[in-house]
Amino acid sequence: MTEALRPQPSEGPEFVQLLTPEGERVAHPDYDLEISDEEIRGLYRDLLMVRRIDTEATALQRQGELGLWASLLGQEAAQVGAGRALTASDFAFPTYREHGVAFCKGVDPVTLLGLFRGTSQGGWDPYQNGFGLYTIVIGSQTLHATGYAMGLQRDGGDGAAMAFFGDGASSQGDVNEAFVWASVFNAPVVFFCQNNQWAISEPLEKQTRIPLYRRAQGFGFPGVRVDGNDVLAVLAVTRQALARAREGSGPTLVEAWTYRMGAHTTSDDPTRYRLAAELETWKLKDPIERVKAHLSRSGGADATFFAEVDTAADELAAHLRAGCLALPDPDPITLFDNVYAEGSSLLDEEREQCAAYLASFAAAGH
Amino acid sequence: MAARTLTLGKALNEGLRKALEADPKVLIMGEDVGRLGGVFRVTDGLQKDFGEDRVIDTPLAESGIVGTAVGLAIRGFRPVCEIQFDGFVFPAFDQIVSQVAKMRYRSAGHVALPITIRIPYGGGIGAVEHHSESPETYFAHTPGLKVVTCSNPADAYSMIQQAVSCDDPIVFFEPKRRYWDKAEVDTDAAPAPLWTARVARAGTDVTVITYGPSVRTCLEAAAAAESEGRDIEVIDLRALSPIDWGAVVESVTKTQHAVVVAEAPVFASLSAEVAARISERCFYSLEAPVLRVGGYSTPYPTSRVEEDFLPDLDRILDAVDRSLAF
Ligand SMILES: Cc1ncc(C[n+]2csc(CCOP(=O)(O)OP(=O)(O)O)c2C)c(N)n1
Ligand SMILES: [Mg+2]
């Protein structure tokens, strides 16, 4: 778990970076990004909003308003970069941590809280924003994304699919099968792996002996490793991968090299298995600070802009909190809803029994 | 007598420690079982004391965990696999049902697979989806597998050791919401055989047959019923495949009323099997049809309504009343 065991990717063409941790724009031979100050300000705003959603949700969990929260702290650039590369016709298949992608896809963050508060199992309409349900069973969604992409091939859709998953997930059979399928069918899917270095308590080297992006080669499609804390690089790399997919050139694996700054979830205690020193080195690579440094230095934004964004983030947090507290507890009888499209006599009978049973309490004045 | 107060989780931990000490071929493998000691700390400290070769943090792949356990067992090891939560056993389902369950049969007895597959199961902890399920019926339905579940610290301590030393593959279900239940455990006591049920509470009026996390709920229901003059006998099955029918039949013959309680959806479940057997074997003793209390035929619901899904005191006592009133 030391830095020696975990060499940082060397600077060079293997590691795509366009904005250094110090906020310097650097060039990359394969990934050029023409981007205006206004667009960079937009990305900064996204990053800050997404972090604010996350810190507010963590606070809500601490206060007992959520049962659980899976924090994305540290992964904002990976998610905003990928999320902003996606267009309306693209469909994202997330894990349980893609709050930033959801934000970019236009999902009201309050919507995400039901699953963590226990009032729903997600329950949003995936078609509305092209954002699938959160998937807790590790890796399953990579096959769904691949199948969706095969559907796009067959019905002439002009979008692409993007599967989100983690470094731990890369070990699952489903993920490896998704790679095979996508390759064989040349499916328009982008596999976006956020390598945050940890799968709960297990460090990357418990999952792989080679850099994850290089696995793609063995399956027959390109893989690229990008600085996952550099929103510009992630945007450039993911845009290109999506363009490739849409034009019929098949899948790409993007490995976003990043770090899980928080616990795995609010139930986890990372001090049991990782060293604080690791966290300190990653703090220096903060995805938001570098954009701020760049904008400040280039004159692309001034203090008024940063203050405005802070205010907007506070407003979003207030919206999230109010929305969370207003989430209604489901009526118990609704647990029978949406099991089947065409109903079931078994379920009808059970629902009736349950309703009668619940009514007996109401009658007894409980 | 070496009596100590242990939580159910700690009792499993101590039992696993004993198993590792008793046989150098015993291995523990799973996600986060090593350095972290498991998400429920059931394997806490074992990697530190027995080393990374025996307590193995595996890659994140359940089919891999069970599939490689098969190979290790063929090579003479005795793997104890941890599946992190009930809802995550399904990637390993093929290995368990098609390989683990059938190897002895297919090899005409030449290959033994002494594998224990530990699965924390059941609801009631306010968790998100896939963390509260009761999949025991799938495994009990599969010939070639044995299935057990503990309900209290003393059983946890002895049953895990018995399961690990058994030469048959065993799916070992752990009632996760009872991990923190505490009780005295006599670590020197000779345990009951693994395949026996236990009378958790003696009574005369109704037999409530249950297992795992529901045992405590049924004992609480029995205590509540006592004040209303009903004397409930609670049978903790412990072994779900095979089932100790002798204990069940003896009790139901005495009380002439039977209620089966489990968290799993009732339809086509273990409870259905228990009810059917009781009807076959106790037909002339029964004063009422065998009733079942359990989950509904829906996916496990979201946590804010899970208490309406799970068998609770009221639903158990309601069934007891209906049985007695029949
Ligand atoms: C099939 C399955 N097995 C185990 C788990 C328990 N689990 C939840 S998250 C996790 C680690 C995932 O690590 P990674 O893929 O790197 O994603 P991250 O959480 O780091 O974003 C595990 C083991 C699960 N959800 N699904
Ligand atoms: Mg990870």
XYZ file of C-alpha atoms and ligand atoms in Angstrom:
719
model
C 0.000 0.000 0.000
C 3.017 2.196 -0.091
C 3.787 4.491 -2.983
C 6.551 2.107 -3.982
C 4.055 -0.679 -4.523
C 1.796 1.744 -6.262
C 3.953 3.647 -8.747
C 2.246 6.723 -10.077
C 1.714 6.565 -13.813
C 4.585 8.226 -15.529
C 4.008 11.445 -17.339
C 4.067 10.739 -21.005
C 1.707 9.651 -23.720
C 0.499 6.665 -21.695
C -1.110 8.988 -19.169
C -3.321 11.632 -20.609
C -3.163 14.881 -18.723
C -4.118 18.338 -19.988
C -4.145 20.253 -16.725
C -1.508 19.591 -14.080
C -2.307 19.531 -10.373
C -0.790 23.029 -10.250
C -3.247 24.244 -12.864
C -0.867 24.417 -15.853
C -2.321 23.599 -19.278
C -0.181 20.943 -20.953
C -0.470 19.462 -24.420
C -0.929 15.843 -25.392
C -0.162 14.572 -28.881
C -3.404 12.590 -29.252
C -5.855 14.575 -27.200
C -6.206 18.181 -28.042
C -8.992 20.145 -26.422
C -10.189 23.440 -27.804
C -12.016 24.925 -24.891
C -13.098 28.462 -24.022
C -12.791 30.084 -20.618
C -16.538 30.073 -20.429
C -16.627 26.311 -20.866
C -13.936 25.870 -18.235
C -15.948 28.031 -15.876
C -18.903 25.735 -16.586
C -16.825 22.705 -15.667
C -15.616 24.397 -12.502
C -19.205 25.103 -11.585
C -20.158 21.452 -12.199
C -17.266 20.212 -10.080
C -18.174 22.438 -7.202
C -21.875 21.617 -7.371
C -21.151 17.919 -7.453
C -18.841 18.124 -4.458
C -21.478 20.113 -2.593
C -24.133 17.479 -3.347
C -21.770 14.890 -1.954
C -20.798 16.709 1.225
C -24.423 17.581 1.933
C -25.519 13.977 1.450
C -22.730 12.810 3.752
C -23.956 15.298 6.342
C -27.532 14.066 5.901
C -26.341 10.526 6.549
C -24.478 11.600 9.673
C -27.654 13.261 10.913
C -29.642 10.079 10.413
C -31.592 11.288 7.395
C -29.976 8.755 5.059
C -29.234 5.140 5.928
C -26.121 5.125 3.795
C -24.181 7.288 1.381
C -21.478 6.335 -1.116
C -19.281 9.401 -1.393
C -17.637 10.416 -4.662
C -15.204 12.774 -2.929
C -12.065 13.007 -5.059
C -13.739 11.592 -8.165
C -15.534 14.765 -9.248
C -13.363 15.389 -12.315
C -13.694 11.822 -13.563
C -17.466 12.045 -13.306
C -17.925 15.574 -14.609
C -15.492 14.954 -17.476
C -17.350 11.830 -18.519
C -20.747 13.307 -17.721
C -20.166 16.368 -19.891
C -18.839 14.246 -22.742
C -22.156 12.417 -22.819
C -24.859 13.944 -25.002
C -28.616 13.638 -24.662
C -28.740 10.630 -26.988
C -26.126 8.706 -24.983
C -27.178 6.387 -22.201
C -25.199 5.980 -18.975
C -25.182 2.778 -16.910
C -23.903 3.771 -13.454
C -22.733 2.011 -10.306
C -23.945 3.425 -6.975
C -21.404 6.260 -6.892
C -22.130 8.206 -10.088
C -23.837 11.196 -8.496
C -21.714 13.527 -10.591
C -22.656 11.846 -13.840
C -26.305 12.017 -12.776
C -25.935 15.747 -12.191
C -24.425 16.279 -15.635
C -27.189 14.187 -17.172
C -29.732 16.540 -15.652
C -30.999 14.284 -12.886
C -32.221 16.268 -9.860
C -29.899 15.059 -7.068
C -32.870 14.691 -4.709
C -33.928 11.819 -6.954
C -30.795 9.909 -5.994
C -31.514 10.037 -2.280
C -34.505 7.691 -2.138
C -32.279 4.637 -2.473
C -30.033 5.820 0.347
C -32.888 6.974 2.573
C -34.747 3.729 2.071
C -37.861 5.241 0.542
C -37.298 3.682 -2.884
C -34.944 1.422 -4.786
C -34.002 4.223 -7.128
C -37.298 4.551 -8.839
C -36.311 7.160 -11.411
C -37.164 6.827 -15.076
C -33.912 5.893 -16.835
C -35.285 7.045 -20.185
C -35.920 10.570 -18.988
C -32.258 11.588 -18.863
C -30.547 8.562 -20.364
C -29.315 7.628 -16.919
C -29.872 4.049 -15.764
C -30.652 2.887 -12.273
C -27.865 2.637 -9.759
C -26.444 -0.876 -9.783
C -25.167 -2.338 -6.558
C -24.373 -5.852 -7.766
C -20.841 -5.227 -8.936
C -20.284 -5.258 -12.678
C -23.755 -6.252 -13.933
C -24.372 -2.950 -15.660
C -21.410 -3.351 -18.015
C -23.309 -6.105 -19.801
C -26.452 -3.991 -19.843
C -24.554 -1.139 -21.464
C -23.147 -3.511 -24.039
C -26.576 -4.912 -24.843
C -28.002 -1.411 -25.088
C -25.213 -0.555 -27.510
C -26.067 -3.625 -29.582
C -29.611 -2.289 -29.638
C -28.371 1.060 -30.934
C -26.560 -0.801 -33.705
C -29.739 -2.585 -34.655
C -32.268 0.236 -34.521
C -30.048 2.908 -36.012
C -29.860 5.059 -32.879
C -27.257 7.784 -33.052
C -26.022 7.659 -29.464
C -23.633 5.468 -27.581
C -23.728 3.664 -24.251
C -21.357 4.255 -21.382
C -20.748 1.747 -18.623
C -19.349 2.993 -15.334
C -17.508 0.624 -13.022
C -14.655 0.462 -10.568
C -11.222 -1.094 -10.285
C -12.667 -3.853 -8.118
C -15.395 -4.559 -10.632
C -12.765 -5.226 -13.296
C -12.333 -8.678 -11.734
C -15.938 -9.731 -12.187
C -16.883 -12.244 -14.827
C -19.688 -9.988 -16.069
C -17.243 -7.187 -16.840
C -14.934 -9.471 -18.754
C -17.871 -10.933 -20.660
C -18.996 -7.404 -21.496
C -15.547 -6.757 -22.972
C -15.829 -9.880 -25.124
C -19.306 -9.012 -26.339
C -18.502 -5.390 -27.065
C -15.428 -6.431 -28.998
C -17.028 -9.225 -30.994
C -20.058 -7.133 -31.911
C -18.074 -3.908 -32.289
C -20.682 -2.334 -30.034
C -20.889 1.433 -29.546
C -20.050 1.374 -25.855
C -17.468 3.152 -23.744
C -16.249 1.348 -20.647
C -15.445 4.031 -18.128
C -13.491 2.621 -15.203
C -12.895 4.916 -12.271
C -9.807 3.413 -10.780
C -10.012 4.973 -7.329
C -7.321 2.548 -6.111
C -9.589 0.748 -3.646
C -12.390 -1.788 -3.603
C -13.564 -1.325 -0.023
C -10.415 -2.506 1.819
C -8.673 -4.149 -1.109
C -6.020 -2.155 -2.940
C -5.638 -2.254 -6.704
C -2.946 -4.920 -6.626
C -5.492 -7.430 -5.316
C -7.308 -7.103 -8.644
C -4.616 -6.774 -11.265
C -0.949 -7.118 -12.120
C -1.111 -4.894 -15.180
C -2.558 -1.422 -15.627
C -6.271 -1.878 -16.162
C -6.418 0.080 -19.410
C -4.041 -2.422 -21.000
C -6.531 -5.206 -20.507
C -8.539 -3.781 -23.406
C -5.840 -4.760 -25.853
C -6.287 -8.413 -25.039
C -9.967 -8.140 -25.800
C -9.316 -6.361 -29.075
C -10.117 -2.701 -28.537
C -8.194 0.358 -27.394
C -7.654 1.287 -23.782
C -6.455 4.616 -22.470
C -5.436 5.826 -19.061
C -6.359 9.368 -18.211
C -5.672 11.545 -15.209
C -9.029 11.114 -13.545
C -8.506 14.240 -11.461
C -8.100 16.350 -14.584
C -11.519 17.282 -15.872
C -10.171 18.575 -19.179
C -8.306 15.368 -19.949
C -11.249 13.183 -18.987
C -13.549 15.280 -21.158
C -11.192 15.064 -24.138
C -10.547 11.339 -23.841
C -14.163 10.404 -23.210
C -15.444 12.615 -26.032
C -13.094 10.890 -28.421
C -14.107 7.446 -27.185
C -17.787 8.321 -27.600
C -17.151 9.707 -31.079
C -15.386 6.479 -32.031
C -18.331 4.470 -30.739
C -20.908 6.581 -32.541
C -19.069 6.408 -35.865
C -19.013 2.601 -35.700
C -15.417 2.019 -34.631
C -16.396 0.034 -31.554
C -15.679 0.089 -27.845
C -12.990 1.843 -25.826
C -11.872 1.286 -22.268
C -11.114 4.497 -20.408
C -9.307 4.096 -17.118
C -9.666 7.257 -15.062
C -6.831 7.251 -12.558
C -8.222 8.780 -9.412
C -8.630 8.240 -5.700
C -11.455 7.550 -3.285
C -10.796 10.322 -0.768
C -13.483 9.184 1.640
C -14.634 5.918 3.119
C -16.081 3.283 0.772
C -19.475 4.234 2.150
C -20.586 5.829 5.385
C -20.559 2.296 6.906
C -16.837 1.873 6.284
C -13.795 2.818 8.357
C -10.777 3.206 6.047
C -8.353 3.819 8.912
C -8.430 0.050 9.398
C -6.698 -0.634 6.116
C -5.002 2.353 4.515
C -2.423 4.910 5.445
C -3.184 8.565 5.942
C -0.040 9.435 3.949
C -1.652 8.145 0.781
C -4.548 10.519 1.301
C -2.144 13.406 1.786
C -0.435 12.863 -1.565
C -3.781 12.718 -3.324
C -4.962 15.901 -1.628
C -2.295 17.673 -3.657
C -3.989 16.440 -6.831
C -7.404 17.798 -5.970
C -9.586 17.959 -9.089
C -11.217 21.273 -8.200
C -8.223 23.251 -6.938
C -6.350 22.817 -10.197
C -9.202 24.263 -12.251
C -9.517 27.151 -9.852
C -5.775 27.785 -10.021
C -5.893 27.705 -13.799
C -8.859 30.065 -14.074
C -7.367 32.468 -11.554
C -4.003 32.525 -13.234
C -5.320 32.828 -16.779
C -7.773 35.532 -15.777
C -10.583 33.276 -16.946
C -12.502 33.936 -13.765
C -12.433 36.430 -10.933
C -13.393 36.454 -7.283
C -16.964 37.433 -8.113
C -17.372 34.324 -10.243
C -16.030 32.014 -7.542
C -18.287 33.639 -4.954
C -21.304 33.218 -7.229
C -20.597 29.550 -7.685
C -20.240 29.103 -3.930
C -23.634 30.712 -3.427
C -25.210 28.525 -6.108
C -23.714 25.446 -4.456
C -25.169 26.465 -1.107
C -28.546 26.860 -2.750
C -28.277 23.439 -4.304
C -27.361 21.965 -0.919
C -30.401 23.606 0.649
C -32.562 22.186 -2.148
C -31.077 18.737 -1.565
C -31.674 18.886 2.170
C -35.241 20.118 1.870
C -35.957 17.551 -0.830
C -34.508 14.774 1.292
C -36.583 15.635 4.337
C -39.696 15.831 2.169
C -39.240 12.373 0.625
C -42.382 10.530 1.630
C -42.250 7.180 3.393
C -43.923 4.718 1.076
C -47.333 3.360 1.976
C -46.623 -0.273 2.979
C -49.155 -1.621 0.514
C -47.094 -0.168 -2.359
C -44.450 -2.812 -1.777
C -46.635 -4.985 -4.004
C -46.473 -2.494 -6.882
C -44.437 -2.951 -10.038
C -43.439 -6.563 -9.520
C -45.026 -7.541 -12.834
C -46.342 -5.805 -15.922
C -49.428 -7.997 -16.052
C -50.031 -8.698 -12.402
C -50.125 -12.096 -10.753
C -52.899 -13.918 -8.951
C -50.428 -14.901 -6.224
C -49.497 -11.302 -5.616
C -53.114 -10.142 -5.740
C -53.975 -12.605 -3.011
C -51.044 -11.576 -0.843
C -51.783 -7.883 -1.328
C -55.352 -8.427 -0.240
C -54.271 -10.366 2.850
C -51.738 -7.709 3.737
C -54.280 -4.904 3.270
C -56.791 -6.695 5.508
C -54.112 -7.274 8.096
C -53.013 -3.610 8.058
C -56.662 -2.517 8.228
C -57.153 -4.639 11.351
C -54.614 -2.417 13.095
C -56.310 0.740 11.912
C -59.616 -0.645 13.173
C -58.033 -1.491 16.511
C -56.807 2.094 16.712
C -53.123 1.191 16.766
C -16.412 -24.560 32.218
C -15.080 -21.855 29.941
C -18.132 -19.649 29.675
C -17.661 -16.304 27.994
C -20.038 -13.659 26.809
C -19.720 -13.360 23.049
C -21.647 -11.693 20.266
C -22.778 -14.001 17.499
C -20.233 -12.407 15.170
C -17.414 -12.860 17.654
C -18.497 -16.449 18.328
C -18.148 -17.167 14.602
C -14.761 -15.495 14.668
C -13.618 -17.684 17.551
C -15.051 -20.766 15.884
C -13.172 -19.992 12.674
C -10.004 -19.448 14.659
C -10.437 -22.901 16.212
C -11.004 -24.391 12.787
C -7.837 -22.769 11.416
C -5.878 -24.049 14.408
C -7.297 -27.547 14.183
C -6.459 -28.209 10.543
C -3.698 -26.579 8.490
C -5.704 -27.296 5.354
C -8.443 -24.873 6.372
C -8.373 -21.652 4.343
C -10.530 -18.562 4.500
C -11.185 -16.681 1.283
C -13.366 -13.791 0.244
C -13.641 -10.070 -0.368
C -12.238 -7.903 2.434
C -11.843 -10.879 4.802
C -8.135 -10.312 5.422
C -6.861 -6.933 6.424
C -10.315 -5.532 7.136
C -11.546 -8.681 8.838
C -14.728 -8.738 6.782
C -17.374 -6.038 6.583
C -18.959 -7.579 9.695
C -15.554 -8.309 11.293
C -16.291 -12.032 11.426
C -12.749 -12.804 10.259
C -11.156 -10.021 12.296
C -7.552 -10.708 13.229
C -7.370 -14.052 11.445
C -5.115 -12.914 8.612
C -2.774 -11.312 11.104
C -2.472 -14.573 13.022
C -2.634 -17.148 10.221
C -1.055 -15.263 7.349
C -2.073 -14.179 3.874
C -1.747 -17.684 2.472
C -4.487 -18.977 4.720
C -6.745 -15.961 5.042
C -7.013 -14.659 1.524
C -8.317 -11.348 0.246
C -9.554 -12.395 -3.183
C -10.245 -10.381 -6.300
C -13.812 -9.084 -6.456
C -15.513 -12.031 -8.156
C -17.795 -14.499 -6.422
C -17.692 -17.123 -9.151
C -13.928 -16.934 -8.786
C -14.100 -17.361 -5.022
C -16.191 -20.507 -5.179
C -14.670 -21.857 -8.390
C -11.124 -21.648 -7.050
C -12.327 -23.139 -3.768
C -13.374 -26.175 -5.793
C -9.861 -26.486 -7.179
C -8.300 -25.970 -3.771
C -10.566 -28.653 -2.348
C -9.606 -31.046 -5.134
C -6.041 -30.406 -4.055
C -6.904 -31.346 -0.466
C -7.691 -28.003 1.113
C -10.750 -27.124 3.145
C -11.822 -23.679 1.977
C -14.214 -21.465 3.880
C -15.604 -18.941 1.407
C -17.217 -15.737 2.522
C -19.871 -14.157 0.328
C -20.092 -10.576 1.539
C -23.898 -10.324 1.455
C -26.788 -12.637 0.501
C -27.543 -10.676 -2.671
C -24.022 -11.236 -4.006
C -24.005 -15.020 -4.012
C -25.628 -15.209 -7.415
C -22.511 -14.617 -9.516
C -21.292 -17.822 -7.806
C -24.567 -19.675 -8.243
C -23.382 -21.690 -11.225
C -20.244 -22.853 -9.430
C -22.236 -23.778 -6.333
C -25.162 -25.515 -8.005
C -23.458 -27.116 -10.984
C -19.992 -27.833 -9.620
C -19.828 -27.830 -5.832
C -23.092 -29.731 -5.436
C -22.377 -32.425 -8.010
C -18.675 -33.219 -7.833
C -18.934 -36.157 -5.443
C -21.773 -37.686 -7.453
C -20.062 -37.203 -10.793
C -16.777 -38.611 -9.526
C -18.492 -41.685 -8.075
C -17.320 -40.617 -4.636
C -13.675 -40.068 -5.547
C -13.708 -36.351 -4.970
C -14.852 -34.733 -1.749
C -15.445 -31.002 -1.643
C -15.329 -29.997 2.028
C -16.191 -26.392 1.243
C -18.073 -24.092 3.596
C -19.783 -21.116 1.977
C -20.627 -18.500 4.593
C -23.405 -16.060 3.710
C -24.690 -13.266 5.955
C -28.401 -13.185 5.192
C -31.763 -11.728 6.068
C -33.139 -8.244 6.580
C -33.992 -5.846 9.328
C -30.821 -3.761 9.269
C -32.131 -0.880 7.162
C -29.822 -1.706 4.286
C -30.009 -0.841 0.598
C -31.168 -3.413 -1.946
C -29.374 -6.795 -2.315
C -28.263 -6.650 1.339
C -31.276 -8.214 3.061
C -32.263 -11.301 1.143
C -33.008 -14.846 2.243
C -31.889 -17.134 -0.574
C -31.636 -20.348 1.479
C -34.331 -22.183 -0.447
C -32.317 -22.188 -3.682
C -29.543 -24.062 -1.942
C -31.740 -26.368 0.137
C -33.464 -27.276 -3.129
C -30.144 -28.339 -4.649
C -29.225 -31.991 -4.107
C -25.596 -32.353 -3.087
C -25.527 -29.297 -0.858
C -26.158 -29.184 2.845
C -27.525 -26.010 4.378
C -27.367 -24.811 7.971
C -28.025 -21.597 9.856
C -27.266 -20.506 13.394
C -29.463 -18.292 15.528
C -27.389 -17.595 18.642
C -23.761 -17.207 19.740
C -23.358 -20.700 21.228
C -24.587 -22.394 18.078
C -22.556 -20.024 15.930
C -19.398 -21.042 17.755
C -19.927 -24.779 17.466
C -21.804 -25.018 14.167
C -19.166 -23.165 12.165
C -16.523 -25.600 13.411
C -18.723 -28.587 12.659
C -19.467 -27.225 9.193
C -15.805 -26.673 8.385
C -14.875 -30.186 9.486
C -17.730 -31.780 7.525
C -16.643 -33.504 4.320
C -19.704 -32.326 2.427
C -20.120 -28.862 0.962
C -22.177 -26.719 3.306
C -23.860 -23.394 2.747
C -23.688 -21.683 6.122
C -26.189 -18.877 6.565
C -25.450 -16.253 9.205
C -28.316 -14.087 10.502
C -26.689 -10.719 9.966
C -29.063 -8.717 12.109
C -28.188 -11.010 15.030
C -24.406 -10.579 14.679
C -24.478 -8.219 17.655
C -26.666 -10.426 19.888
C -24.746 -11.436 23.009
C -24.893 -14.609 25.088
C -22.796 -16.857 27.246
C -20.876 -19.391 25.214
C -19.366 -22.425 26.904
C -16.423 -23.067 24.624
C -15.703 -26.413 26.290
C -19.194 -27.860 26.036
C -19.726 -30.789 23.688
C -21.998 -29.434 20.950
C -25.146 -31.124 19.719
C -24.741 -32.864 16.378
C -24.966 -30.422 13.470
C -28.010 -32.097 11.944
C -30.270 -31.743 14.957
C -32.951 -29.187 15.619
C -33.199 -27.541 19.013
C -36.161 -26.797 21.229
C -35.466 -23.123 21.831
C -38.445 -22.825 24.155
C -40.636 -25.597 25.462
C -44.389 -25.085 25.295
C -47.625 -27.000 25.025
C -50.126 -25.111 22.852
C -48.548 -24.422 19.448
C -45.279 -25.345 17.789
C -43.564 -22.491 15.988
C -40.900 -23.857 13.649
C -38.302 -21.356 12.588
C -34.592 -20.742 11.998
C -31.865 -18.133 11.798
C -32.824 -14.511 12.454
C -36.485 -15.367 13.087
C -35.709 -17.510 16.138
C -35.316 -14.496 18.366
C -38.450 -12.896 16.940
C -40.397 -16.084 17.676
C -39.020 -16.297 21.211
C -40.140 -12.715 21.780
C -43.547 -13.590 20.384
C -43.715 -16.582 22.716
C -42.846 -14.397 25.698
C -45.576 -11.946 24.718
C -48.087 -14.771 24.255
C -47.313 -16.151 27.684
C -48.931 -13.134 29.338
C -52.083 -13.962 27.398
C -52.005 -17.555 28.571
C -50.700 -19.194 25.408
C -47.745 -21.511 25.714
C -45.698 -21.596 22.515
C -42.996 -24.133 21.764
C -40.265 -22.752 19.507
C -38.189 -25.127 17.387
C -34.962 -23.759 15.928
C -34.281 -25.982 12.912
C -30.546 -25.104 12.682
C -30.082 -27.515 9.785
C -32.165 -26.611 6.718
C -30.991 -29.493 4.565
C -31.322 -32.132 5.771
C -33.991 -31.241 8.348
C -34.319 -33.012 11.686
C -37.913 -34.174 11.109
C -37.891 -36.211 14.329
C -37.751 -33.084 16.462
C -40.442 -31.366 14.404
C -42.805 -34.341 14.426
C -42.379 -34.928 18.141
C -43.268 -31.347 18.958
C -46.215 -31.023 16.581
C -47.622 -34.368 17.723
C -47.621 -32.911 21.214
C -49.053 -29.446 20.507
C -51.229 -30.399 17.498
C -50.714 -26.919 16.038
C -47.900 -25.760 13.798
C -46.821 -22.361 12.489
C -43.729 -21.984 10.308
C -41.877 -18.667 10.376
C -39.100 -17.444 8.078
C -38.153 -14.208 6.322
C -38.015 -15.665 2.826
C -41.029 -15.298 0.543
C -43.415 -18.073 1.547
C -44.269 -19.274 -1.948
C -42.307 -22.427 -2.908
C -40.017 -21.972 0.098
C -38.415 -24.042 2.850
C -41.478 -23.153 4.904
C -43.537 -24.852 2.225
C -41.411 -27.975 2.602
C -41.786 -27.956 6.382
C -45.540 -27.478 6.130
C -45.863 -30.301 3.625
C -43.857 -32.721 5.773
C -45.858 -31.886 8.849
C -49.065 -32.567 6.941
C -47.666 -35.924 5.819
C -46.278 -37.024 9.151
C -48.598 -35.446 11.703
C -51.877 -35.535 9.794
C -53.875 -37.277 12.506
C -52.467 -35.083 15.278
C -53.176 -31.739 13.659
C -56.032 -29.654 14.999
C -55.463 -26.938 12.387
C -53.804 -26.518 9.006
C -50.130 -25.669 9.173
C -49.810 -21.901 8.797
C -46.845 -19.992 7.437
C -45.613 -16.488 8.186
C -42.943 -15.001 5.970
C -42.004 -12.563 3.287
C -44.327 -11.688 0.446
C -43.812 -12.673 -3.171
C -42.056 -9.442 -4.049
C -38.409 -8.499 -4.283
C -37.119 -7.539 -0.860
C -38.568 -4.062 -0.429
C -36.899 -0.792 0.419
C -35.908 -0.391 4.062
C -38.621 2.080 5.046
C -41.204 -0.664 4.529
C -39.143 -3.736 5.363
C -40.818 -4.108 8.744
C -44.088 -4.669 6.893
C -42.460 -7.405 4.831
C -40.691 -9.244 7.629
C -42.471 -11.559 10.034
C -42.824 -9.631 13.294
C -44.371 -10.340 16.681
C -47.822 -9.302 15.589
C -47.901 -11.392 12.437
C -46.562 -14.417 14.290
C -49.099 -14.071 17.094
C -51.859 -13.473 14.571
C -50.999 -16.822 12.963
C -50.799 -18.503 16.373
C -54.276 -17.147 17.192
C -55.668 -18.327 13.879
C -54.177 -21.756 14.415
C -55.609 -22.075 17.919
C -58.982 -20.697 16.850
C -59.331 -23.088 13.952
C -21.425 -8.917 -6.760
C -21.046 -8.063 -5.603
N -20.118 -8.518 -4.737
C -19.775 -7.789 -3.660
C -20.345 -6.578 -3.432
C -19.963 -5.761 -2.204
N -19.237 -4.570 -2.620
C -19.854 -3.399 -2.775
S -18.846 -2.220 -3.371
C -17.529 -3.276 -3.398
C -16.204 -2.792 -3.894
C -16.306 -2.193 -5.256
O -15.076 -1.678 -5.635
P -14.883 -0.931 -7.011
O -15.436 -1.747 -8.122
O -13.461 -0.534 -7.099
O -15.821 0.359 -6.908
P -15.740 1.556 -5.844
O -16.622 1.167 -4.702
O -14.325 1.748 -5.473
O -16.316 2.742 -6.540
C -17.907 -4.536 -2.932
C -17.008 -5.682 -2.786
C -21.314 -6.138 -4.355
N -21.942 -4.966 -4.204
N -21.640 -6.896 -5.423
Mg -12.573 1.237 -6.512
